mmCIF file of C-alpha atoms and ligand atoms in Angstrom:
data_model
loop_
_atom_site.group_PDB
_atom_site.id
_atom_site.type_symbol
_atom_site.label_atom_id
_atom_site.label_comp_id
_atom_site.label_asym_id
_atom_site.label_seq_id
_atom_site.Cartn_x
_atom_site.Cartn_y
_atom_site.Cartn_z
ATOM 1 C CA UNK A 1075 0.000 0.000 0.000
ATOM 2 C CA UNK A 1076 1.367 3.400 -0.657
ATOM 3 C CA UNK A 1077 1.968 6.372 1.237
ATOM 4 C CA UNK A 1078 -0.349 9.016 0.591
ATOM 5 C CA UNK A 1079 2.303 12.118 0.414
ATOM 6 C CA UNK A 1080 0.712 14.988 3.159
ATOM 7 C CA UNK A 1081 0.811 18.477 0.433
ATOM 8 C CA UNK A 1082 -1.166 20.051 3.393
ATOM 9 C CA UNK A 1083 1.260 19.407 6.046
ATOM 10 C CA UNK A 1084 4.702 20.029 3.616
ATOM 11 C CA UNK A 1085 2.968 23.214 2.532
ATOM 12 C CA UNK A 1086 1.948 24.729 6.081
ATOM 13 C CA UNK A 1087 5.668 24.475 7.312
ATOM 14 C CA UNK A 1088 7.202 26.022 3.860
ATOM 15 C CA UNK A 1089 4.657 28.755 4.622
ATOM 16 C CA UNK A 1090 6.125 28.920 8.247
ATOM 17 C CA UNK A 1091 9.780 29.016 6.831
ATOM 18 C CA UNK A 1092 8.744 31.601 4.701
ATOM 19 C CA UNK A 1093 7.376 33.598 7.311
ATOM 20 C CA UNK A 1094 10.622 33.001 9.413
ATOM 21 C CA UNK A 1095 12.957 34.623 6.837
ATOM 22 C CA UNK A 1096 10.605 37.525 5.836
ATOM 23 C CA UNK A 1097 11.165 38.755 9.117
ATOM 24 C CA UNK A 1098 14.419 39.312 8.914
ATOM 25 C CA UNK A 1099 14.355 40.999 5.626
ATOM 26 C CA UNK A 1100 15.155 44.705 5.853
ATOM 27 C CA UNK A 1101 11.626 45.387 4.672
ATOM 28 C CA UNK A 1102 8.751 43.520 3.520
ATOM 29 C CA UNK A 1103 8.261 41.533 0.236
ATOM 30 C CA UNK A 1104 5.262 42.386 -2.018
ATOM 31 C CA UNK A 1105 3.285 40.942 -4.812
ATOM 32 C CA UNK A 1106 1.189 42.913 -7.365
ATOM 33 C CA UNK A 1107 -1.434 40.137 -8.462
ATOM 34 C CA UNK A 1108 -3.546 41.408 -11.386
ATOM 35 C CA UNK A 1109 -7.116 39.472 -12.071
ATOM 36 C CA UNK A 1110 -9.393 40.351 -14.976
ATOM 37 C CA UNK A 1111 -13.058 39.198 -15.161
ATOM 38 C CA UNK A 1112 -14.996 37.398 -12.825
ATOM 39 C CA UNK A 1113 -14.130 33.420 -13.318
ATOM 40 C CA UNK A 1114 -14.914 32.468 -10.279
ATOM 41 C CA UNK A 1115 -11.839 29.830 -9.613
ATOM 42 C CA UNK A 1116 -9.675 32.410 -10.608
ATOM 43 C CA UNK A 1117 -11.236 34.722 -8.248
ATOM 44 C CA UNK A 1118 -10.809 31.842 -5.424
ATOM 45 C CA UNK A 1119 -7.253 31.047 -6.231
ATOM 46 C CA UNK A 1120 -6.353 35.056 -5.889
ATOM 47 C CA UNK A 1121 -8.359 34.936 -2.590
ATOM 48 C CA UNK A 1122 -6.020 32.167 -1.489
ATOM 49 C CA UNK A 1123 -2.782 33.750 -2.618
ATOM 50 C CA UNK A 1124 -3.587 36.892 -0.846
ATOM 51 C CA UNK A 1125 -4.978 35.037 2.763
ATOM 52 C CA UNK A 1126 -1.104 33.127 2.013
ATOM 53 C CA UNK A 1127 0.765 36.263 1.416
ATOM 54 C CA UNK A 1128 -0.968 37.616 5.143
ATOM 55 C CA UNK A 1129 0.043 34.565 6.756
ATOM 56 C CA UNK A 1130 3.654 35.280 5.097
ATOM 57 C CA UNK A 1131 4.069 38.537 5.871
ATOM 58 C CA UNK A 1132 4.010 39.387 2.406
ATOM 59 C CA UNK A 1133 2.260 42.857 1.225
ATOM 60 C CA UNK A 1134 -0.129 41.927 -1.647
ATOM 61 C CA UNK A 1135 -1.384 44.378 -3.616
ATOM 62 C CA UNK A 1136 -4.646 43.305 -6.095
ATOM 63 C CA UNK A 1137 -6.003 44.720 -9.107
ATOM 64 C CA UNK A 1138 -9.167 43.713 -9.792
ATOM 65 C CA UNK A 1139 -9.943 44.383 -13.270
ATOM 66 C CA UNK A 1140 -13.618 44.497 -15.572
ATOM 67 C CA UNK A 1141 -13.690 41.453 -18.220
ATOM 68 C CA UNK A 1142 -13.676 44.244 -21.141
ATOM 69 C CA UNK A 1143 -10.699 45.912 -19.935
ATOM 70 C CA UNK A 1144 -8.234 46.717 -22.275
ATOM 71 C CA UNK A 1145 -4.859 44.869 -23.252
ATOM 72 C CA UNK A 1146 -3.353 48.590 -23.208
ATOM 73 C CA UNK A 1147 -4.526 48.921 -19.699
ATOM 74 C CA UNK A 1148 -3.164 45.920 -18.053
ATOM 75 C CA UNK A 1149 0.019 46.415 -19.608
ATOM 76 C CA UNK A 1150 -0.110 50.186 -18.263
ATOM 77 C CA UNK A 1151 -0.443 48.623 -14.586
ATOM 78 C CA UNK A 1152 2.484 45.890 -15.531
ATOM 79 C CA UNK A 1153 4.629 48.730 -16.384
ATOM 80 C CA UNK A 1154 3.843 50.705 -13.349
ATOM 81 C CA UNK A 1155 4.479 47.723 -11.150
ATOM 82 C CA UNK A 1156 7.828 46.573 -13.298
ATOM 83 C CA UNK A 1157 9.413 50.577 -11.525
ATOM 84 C CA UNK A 1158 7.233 49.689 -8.257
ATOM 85 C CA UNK A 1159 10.643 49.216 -5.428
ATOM 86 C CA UNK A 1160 8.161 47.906 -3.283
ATOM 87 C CA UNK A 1161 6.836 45.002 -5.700
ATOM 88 C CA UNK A 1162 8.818 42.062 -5.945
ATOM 89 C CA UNK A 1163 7.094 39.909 -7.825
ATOM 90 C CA UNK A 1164 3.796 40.120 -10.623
ATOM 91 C CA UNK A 1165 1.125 38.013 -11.219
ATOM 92 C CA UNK A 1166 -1.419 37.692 -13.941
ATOM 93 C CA UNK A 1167 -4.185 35.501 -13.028
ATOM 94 C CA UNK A 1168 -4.629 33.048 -16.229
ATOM 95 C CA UNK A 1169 -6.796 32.257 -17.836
ATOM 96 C CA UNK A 1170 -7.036 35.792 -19.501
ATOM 97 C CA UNK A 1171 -10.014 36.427 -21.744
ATOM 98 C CA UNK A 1172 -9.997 35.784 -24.928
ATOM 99 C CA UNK A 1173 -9.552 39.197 -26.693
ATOM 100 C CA UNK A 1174 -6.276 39.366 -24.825
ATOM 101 C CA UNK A 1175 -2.651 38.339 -26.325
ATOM 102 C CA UNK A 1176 -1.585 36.284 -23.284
ATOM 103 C CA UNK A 1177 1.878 35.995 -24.454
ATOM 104 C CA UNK A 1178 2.408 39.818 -24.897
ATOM 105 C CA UNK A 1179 1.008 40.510 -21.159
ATOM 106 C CA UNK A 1180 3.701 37.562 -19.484
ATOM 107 C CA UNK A 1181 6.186 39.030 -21.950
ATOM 108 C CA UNK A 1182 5.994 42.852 -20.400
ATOM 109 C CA UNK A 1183 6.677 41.865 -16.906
ATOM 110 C CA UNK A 1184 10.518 42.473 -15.693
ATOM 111 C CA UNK A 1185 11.886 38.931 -15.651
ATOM 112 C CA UNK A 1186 13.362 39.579 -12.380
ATOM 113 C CA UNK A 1187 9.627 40.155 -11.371
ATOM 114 C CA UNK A 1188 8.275 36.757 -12.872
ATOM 115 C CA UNK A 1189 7.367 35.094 -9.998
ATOM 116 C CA UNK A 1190 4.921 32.476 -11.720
ATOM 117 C CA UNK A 1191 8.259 31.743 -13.756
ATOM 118 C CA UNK A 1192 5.924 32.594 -17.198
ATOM 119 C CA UNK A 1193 8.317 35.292 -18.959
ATOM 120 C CA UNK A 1194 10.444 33.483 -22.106
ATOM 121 C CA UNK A 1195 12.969 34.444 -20.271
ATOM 122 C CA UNK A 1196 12.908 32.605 -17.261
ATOM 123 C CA UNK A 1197 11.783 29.620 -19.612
ATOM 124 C CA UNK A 1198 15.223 29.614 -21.288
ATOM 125 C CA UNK A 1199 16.701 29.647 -17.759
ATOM 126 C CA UNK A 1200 14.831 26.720 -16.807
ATOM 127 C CA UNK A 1201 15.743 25.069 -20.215
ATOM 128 C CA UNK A 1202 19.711 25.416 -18.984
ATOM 129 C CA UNK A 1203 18.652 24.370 -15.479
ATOM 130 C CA UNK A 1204 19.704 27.569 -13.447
ATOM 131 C CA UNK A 1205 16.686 29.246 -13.049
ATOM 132 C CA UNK A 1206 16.350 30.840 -9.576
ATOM 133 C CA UNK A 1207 12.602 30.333 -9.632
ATOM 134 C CA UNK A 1208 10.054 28.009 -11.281
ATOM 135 C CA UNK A 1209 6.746 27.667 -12.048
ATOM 136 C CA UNK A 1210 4.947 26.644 -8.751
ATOM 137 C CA UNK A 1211 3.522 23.204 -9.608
ATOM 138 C CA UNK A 1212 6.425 21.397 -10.766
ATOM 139 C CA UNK A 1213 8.789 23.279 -7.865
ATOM 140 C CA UNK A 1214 6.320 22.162 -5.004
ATOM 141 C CA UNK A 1215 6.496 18.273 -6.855
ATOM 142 C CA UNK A 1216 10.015 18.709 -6.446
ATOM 143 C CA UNK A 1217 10.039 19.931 -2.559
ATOM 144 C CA UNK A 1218 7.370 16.629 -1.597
ATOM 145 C CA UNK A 1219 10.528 14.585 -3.822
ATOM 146 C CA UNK A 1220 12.678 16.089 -1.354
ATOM 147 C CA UNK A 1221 10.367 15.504 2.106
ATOM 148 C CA UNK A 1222 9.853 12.225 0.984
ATOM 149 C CA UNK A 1223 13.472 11.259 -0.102
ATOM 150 C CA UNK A 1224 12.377 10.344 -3.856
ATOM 151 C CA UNK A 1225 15.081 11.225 -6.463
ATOM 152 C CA UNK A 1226 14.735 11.096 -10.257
ATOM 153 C CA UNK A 1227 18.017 10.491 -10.544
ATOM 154 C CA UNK A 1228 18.974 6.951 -12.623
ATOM 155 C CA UNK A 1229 14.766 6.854 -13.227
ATOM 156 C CA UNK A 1230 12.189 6.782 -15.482
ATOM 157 C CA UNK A 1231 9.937 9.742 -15.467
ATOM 158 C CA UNK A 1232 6.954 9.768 -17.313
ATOM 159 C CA UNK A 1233 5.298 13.477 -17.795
ATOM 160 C CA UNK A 1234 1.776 12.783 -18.938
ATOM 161 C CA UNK A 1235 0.659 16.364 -20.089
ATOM 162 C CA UNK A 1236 2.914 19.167 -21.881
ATOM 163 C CA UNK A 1237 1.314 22.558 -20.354
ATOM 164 C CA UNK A 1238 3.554 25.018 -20.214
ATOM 165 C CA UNK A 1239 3.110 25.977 -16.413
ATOM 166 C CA UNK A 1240 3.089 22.397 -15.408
ATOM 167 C CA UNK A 1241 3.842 19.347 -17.934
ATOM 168 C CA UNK A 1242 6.638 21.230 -20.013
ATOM 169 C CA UNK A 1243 8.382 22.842 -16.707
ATOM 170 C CA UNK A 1244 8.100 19.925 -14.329
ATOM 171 C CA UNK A 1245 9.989 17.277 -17.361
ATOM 172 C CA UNK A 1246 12.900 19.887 -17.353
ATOM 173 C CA UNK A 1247 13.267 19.676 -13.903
ATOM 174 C CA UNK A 1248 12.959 15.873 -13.527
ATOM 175 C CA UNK A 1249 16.107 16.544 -16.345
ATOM 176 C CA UNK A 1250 17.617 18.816 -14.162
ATOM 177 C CA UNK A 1251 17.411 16.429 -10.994
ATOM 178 C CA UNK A 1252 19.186 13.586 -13.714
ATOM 179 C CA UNK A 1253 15.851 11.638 -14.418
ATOM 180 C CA UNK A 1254 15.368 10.187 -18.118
ATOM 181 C CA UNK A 1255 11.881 11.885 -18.888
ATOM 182 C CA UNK A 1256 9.238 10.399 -21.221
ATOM 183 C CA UNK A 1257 6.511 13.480 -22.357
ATOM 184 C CA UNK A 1258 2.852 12.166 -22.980
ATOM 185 C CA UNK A 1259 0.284 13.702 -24.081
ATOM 186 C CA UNK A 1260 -3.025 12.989 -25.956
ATOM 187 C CA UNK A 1261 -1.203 12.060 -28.954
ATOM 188 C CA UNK A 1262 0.796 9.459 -27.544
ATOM 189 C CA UNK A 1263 -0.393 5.881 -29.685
ATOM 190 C CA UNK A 1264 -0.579 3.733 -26.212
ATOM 191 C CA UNK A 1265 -0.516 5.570 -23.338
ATOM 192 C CA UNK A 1266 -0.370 2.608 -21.128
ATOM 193 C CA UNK A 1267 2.772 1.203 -22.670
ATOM 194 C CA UNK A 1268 4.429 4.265 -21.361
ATOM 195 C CA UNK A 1269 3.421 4.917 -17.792
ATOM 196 C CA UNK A 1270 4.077 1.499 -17.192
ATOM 197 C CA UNK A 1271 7.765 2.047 -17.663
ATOM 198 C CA UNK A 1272 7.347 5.063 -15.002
ATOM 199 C CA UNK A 1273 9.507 4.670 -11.749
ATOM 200 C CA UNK A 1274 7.744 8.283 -11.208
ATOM 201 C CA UNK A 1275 4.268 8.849 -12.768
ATOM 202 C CA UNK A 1276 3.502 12.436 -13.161
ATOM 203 C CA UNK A 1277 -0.322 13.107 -14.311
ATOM 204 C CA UNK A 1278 -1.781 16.597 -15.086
ATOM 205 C CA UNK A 1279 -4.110 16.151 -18.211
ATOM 206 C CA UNK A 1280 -7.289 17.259 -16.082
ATOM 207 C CA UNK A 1281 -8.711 14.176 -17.694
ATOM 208 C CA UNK A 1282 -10.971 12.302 -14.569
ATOM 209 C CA UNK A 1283 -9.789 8.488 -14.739
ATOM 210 C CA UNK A 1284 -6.942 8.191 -17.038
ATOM 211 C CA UNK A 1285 -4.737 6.520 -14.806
ATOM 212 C CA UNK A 1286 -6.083 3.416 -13.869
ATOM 213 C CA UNK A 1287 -4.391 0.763 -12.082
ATOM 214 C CA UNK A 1288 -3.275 -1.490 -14.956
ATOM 215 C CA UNK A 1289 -1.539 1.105 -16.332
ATOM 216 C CA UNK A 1290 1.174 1.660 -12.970
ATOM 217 C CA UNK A 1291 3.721 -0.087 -12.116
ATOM 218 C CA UNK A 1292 4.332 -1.813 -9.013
ATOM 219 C CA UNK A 1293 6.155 0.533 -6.539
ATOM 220 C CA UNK A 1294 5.803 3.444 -8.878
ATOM 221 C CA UNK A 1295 5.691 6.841 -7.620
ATOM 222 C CA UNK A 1296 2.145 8.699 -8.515
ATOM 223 C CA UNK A 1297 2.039 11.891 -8.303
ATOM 224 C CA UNK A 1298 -1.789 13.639 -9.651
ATOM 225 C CA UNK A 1299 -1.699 17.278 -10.605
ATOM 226 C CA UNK A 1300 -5.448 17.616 -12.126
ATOM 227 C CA UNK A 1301 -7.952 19.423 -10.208
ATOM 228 C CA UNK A 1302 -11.188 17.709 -12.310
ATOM 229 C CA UNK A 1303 -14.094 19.457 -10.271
ATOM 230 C CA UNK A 1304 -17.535 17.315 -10.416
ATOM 231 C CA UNK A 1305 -20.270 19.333 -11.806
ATOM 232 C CA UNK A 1306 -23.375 17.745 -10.115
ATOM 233 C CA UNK A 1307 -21.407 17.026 -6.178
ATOM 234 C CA UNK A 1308 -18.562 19.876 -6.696
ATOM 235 C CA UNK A 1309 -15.974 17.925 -5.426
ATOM 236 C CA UNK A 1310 -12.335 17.965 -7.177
ATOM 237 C CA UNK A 1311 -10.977 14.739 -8.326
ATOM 238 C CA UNK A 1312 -7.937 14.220 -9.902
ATOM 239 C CA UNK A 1313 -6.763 11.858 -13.206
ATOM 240 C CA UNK A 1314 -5.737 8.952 -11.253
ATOM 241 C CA UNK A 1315 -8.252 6.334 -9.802
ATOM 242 C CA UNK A 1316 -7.013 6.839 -6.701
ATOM 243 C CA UNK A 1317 -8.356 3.205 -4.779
ATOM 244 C CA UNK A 1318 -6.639 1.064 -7.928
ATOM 245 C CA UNK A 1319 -3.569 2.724 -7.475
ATOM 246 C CA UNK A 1320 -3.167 3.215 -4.124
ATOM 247 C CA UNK A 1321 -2.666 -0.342 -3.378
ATOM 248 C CA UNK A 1322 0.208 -0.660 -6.134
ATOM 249 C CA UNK A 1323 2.205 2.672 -6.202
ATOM 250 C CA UNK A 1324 4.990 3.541 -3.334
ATOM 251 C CA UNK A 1325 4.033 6.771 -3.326
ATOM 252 C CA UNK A 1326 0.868 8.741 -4.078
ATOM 253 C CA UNK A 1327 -0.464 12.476 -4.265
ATOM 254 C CA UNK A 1328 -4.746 12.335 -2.668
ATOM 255 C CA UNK A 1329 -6.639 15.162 -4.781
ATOM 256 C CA UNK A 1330 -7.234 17.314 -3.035
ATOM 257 C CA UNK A 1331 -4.651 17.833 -0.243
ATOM 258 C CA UNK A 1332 -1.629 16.361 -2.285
ATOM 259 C CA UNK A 1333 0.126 18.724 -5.519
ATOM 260 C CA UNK A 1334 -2.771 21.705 -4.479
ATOM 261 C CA UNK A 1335 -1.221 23.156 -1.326
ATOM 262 C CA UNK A 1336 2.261 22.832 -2.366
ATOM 263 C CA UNK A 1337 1.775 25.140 -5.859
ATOM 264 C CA UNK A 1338 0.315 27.931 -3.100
ATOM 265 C CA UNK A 1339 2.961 27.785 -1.068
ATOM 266 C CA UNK A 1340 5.422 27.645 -3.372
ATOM 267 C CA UNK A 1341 4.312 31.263 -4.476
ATOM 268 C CA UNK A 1342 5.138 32.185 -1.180
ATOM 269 C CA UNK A 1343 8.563 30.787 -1.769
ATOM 270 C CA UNK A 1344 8.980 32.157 -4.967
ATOM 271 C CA UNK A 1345 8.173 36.032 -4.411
ATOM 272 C CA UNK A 1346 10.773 35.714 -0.853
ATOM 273 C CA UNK A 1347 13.482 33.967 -3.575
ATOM 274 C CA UNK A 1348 12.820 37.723 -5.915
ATOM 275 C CA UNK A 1349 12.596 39.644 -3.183
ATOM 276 C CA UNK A 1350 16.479 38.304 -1.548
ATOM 277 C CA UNK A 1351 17.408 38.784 -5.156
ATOM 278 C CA UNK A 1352 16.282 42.301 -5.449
ATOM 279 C CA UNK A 1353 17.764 43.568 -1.385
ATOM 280 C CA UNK A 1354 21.448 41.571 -3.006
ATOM 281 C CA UNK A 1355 20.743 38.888 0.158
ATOM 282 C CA UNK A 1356 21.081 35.775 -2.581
HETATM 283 N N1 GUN B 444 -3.834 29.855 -13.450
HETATM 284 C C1 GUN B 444 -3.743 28.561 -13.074
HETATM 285 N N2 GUN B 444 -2.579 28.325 -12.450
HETATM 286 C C2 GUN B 444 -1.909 29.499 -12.434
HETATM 287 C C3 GUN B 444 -0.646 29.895 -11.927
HETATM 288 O O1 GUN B 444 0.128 29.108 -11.369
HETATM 289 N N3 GUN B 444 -0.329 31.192 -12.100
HETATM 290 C C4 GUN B 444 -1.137 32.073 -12.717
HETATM 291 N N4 GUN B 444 -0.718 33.324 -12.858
HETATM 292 N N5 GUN B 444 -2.317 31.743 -13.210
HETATM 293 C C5 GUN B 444 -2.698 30.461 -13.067
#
């Protein structure tokens, strides 16, 4: 039987080591978060982030923005923040709507203020492995690696999903930490065939029971990214059907309270990482 890897618990003492070292900053951190439009997950998850950033003692600083305002505009307050000394890190809520150019909005923040690790820049950074932030998915899969004592190194990795904040990211840093890294992704001919190979099973295709027991190794590592929220009870889910697996894997992320915490508190991490960098304390 596996061990079901506590997110909750690894998350709520980064949070406290992140509150530690804030206070001994010479002043305090801050996020600028930016949300257009009224999606109400997106207006949940900036809820959370700013409740974190309290607990933190992080200032955040929101900008709660109409669903018809204007590329021009957001990219006014990105530019204002980018010369903000007191803003260490920015944040677009995605998804954007539709009439926006997502890539142009991530592409105006100051890399060195890219605390979602978005901006091409930091992506080439990550792609040479010396990034001093990543995106906060794959960097809080890595930290429950490290509670847990799992390595990637001399193993096979299967990524199933090729997002670029979490599929594309998280395989480069299963490279990074010397694992040999397969990439899935709905175009793969038999999906089965390759997550079988997986010493370390990483699923976030937000596709409710893909990963069913038959398809995991014995002693495997399973780690479920996908949030897959039931329409009719409005509970989350994730891809993996969690009582076939359980019983096979080593290791294995419950949804919710596995991957979920972690990405929030590795925000938290992220914007103290930029703000050291910024006081020259790195
Ligand atoms: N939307 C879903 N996940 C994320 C994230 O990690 N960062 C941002 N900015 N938007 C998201």
């Amino acid at each position: 039987m596996a061990v079901r890897i506590d997110g909750k618990a690894v998350a709520a003492g980064i949070r406290g080591e992140v509150r530690e070292e804030v206070k001994k900053l010479p002043r305090q951190p801050g996020l600028g978060v930016i949300l257009v439009g009224e999606d109400p997950a997106s207006q949940l998850y900036v809820r959370n982030k700013a409740k974190d950033c309290e607990e933190c003692g992080i200032i955040s600083r929101r900008y709660d923005l109409p669903v018809d305002t204007s590329e021009e505009e957001v990219l006014g307050i990105i530019r204002k923040l980018n010369e903000d000394a007191t803003i260490d890190g920015i944040l677009v809520q995605l998804p954007l709507p539709d009439t926006m150019n997502e890539q142009r909005i991530i592409e105006a923040i100051a890399p060195d203020k890219d605390v979602d690790a978005f901006h091409p820049e930091t992506v080439g950074r990550m792609v040479r492995g010396d990034s001093p932030v990543w995106p906060c998915t794959p960097q809080g899969i890595n930290e429950l690696f490290r509670t847990y004592g799992i390595s990637p190194d001399g193993k096979i990795c299967v990524m199933v999903g090729r997002s670029n904040i979490v599929g594309k990211p998280m395989g480069l840093l299963m490279l990074r930490e010397h694992g040999t890294v397969i990439y899935c992704n709905r175009h793969t001919p038999d999906l089965a065939v390759m997550t079988r190979q997986a010493d370390i099973l990483v699923v976030a295709a937000g596709h409710k029971g893909l990963i069913t027991g038959d398809m995991v190794k014995e002693g495997a590592v399973v780690i479920d990214v996908a949030m897959n929220r039931d329409p009719e009870t409005g509970k989350f889910t994730g891809d993996v059907v969690f009582d076939e697996v359980e019983p096979i894997a080593s290791y294995i992320t419950p949804v919710p309270g596995g991957v979920g915490p972690m990405t929030r508190a590795m925000l938290m991490r992220n914007i103290l990482t930029l703000a050291k960098l910024r006081m020259g304390l790195n």
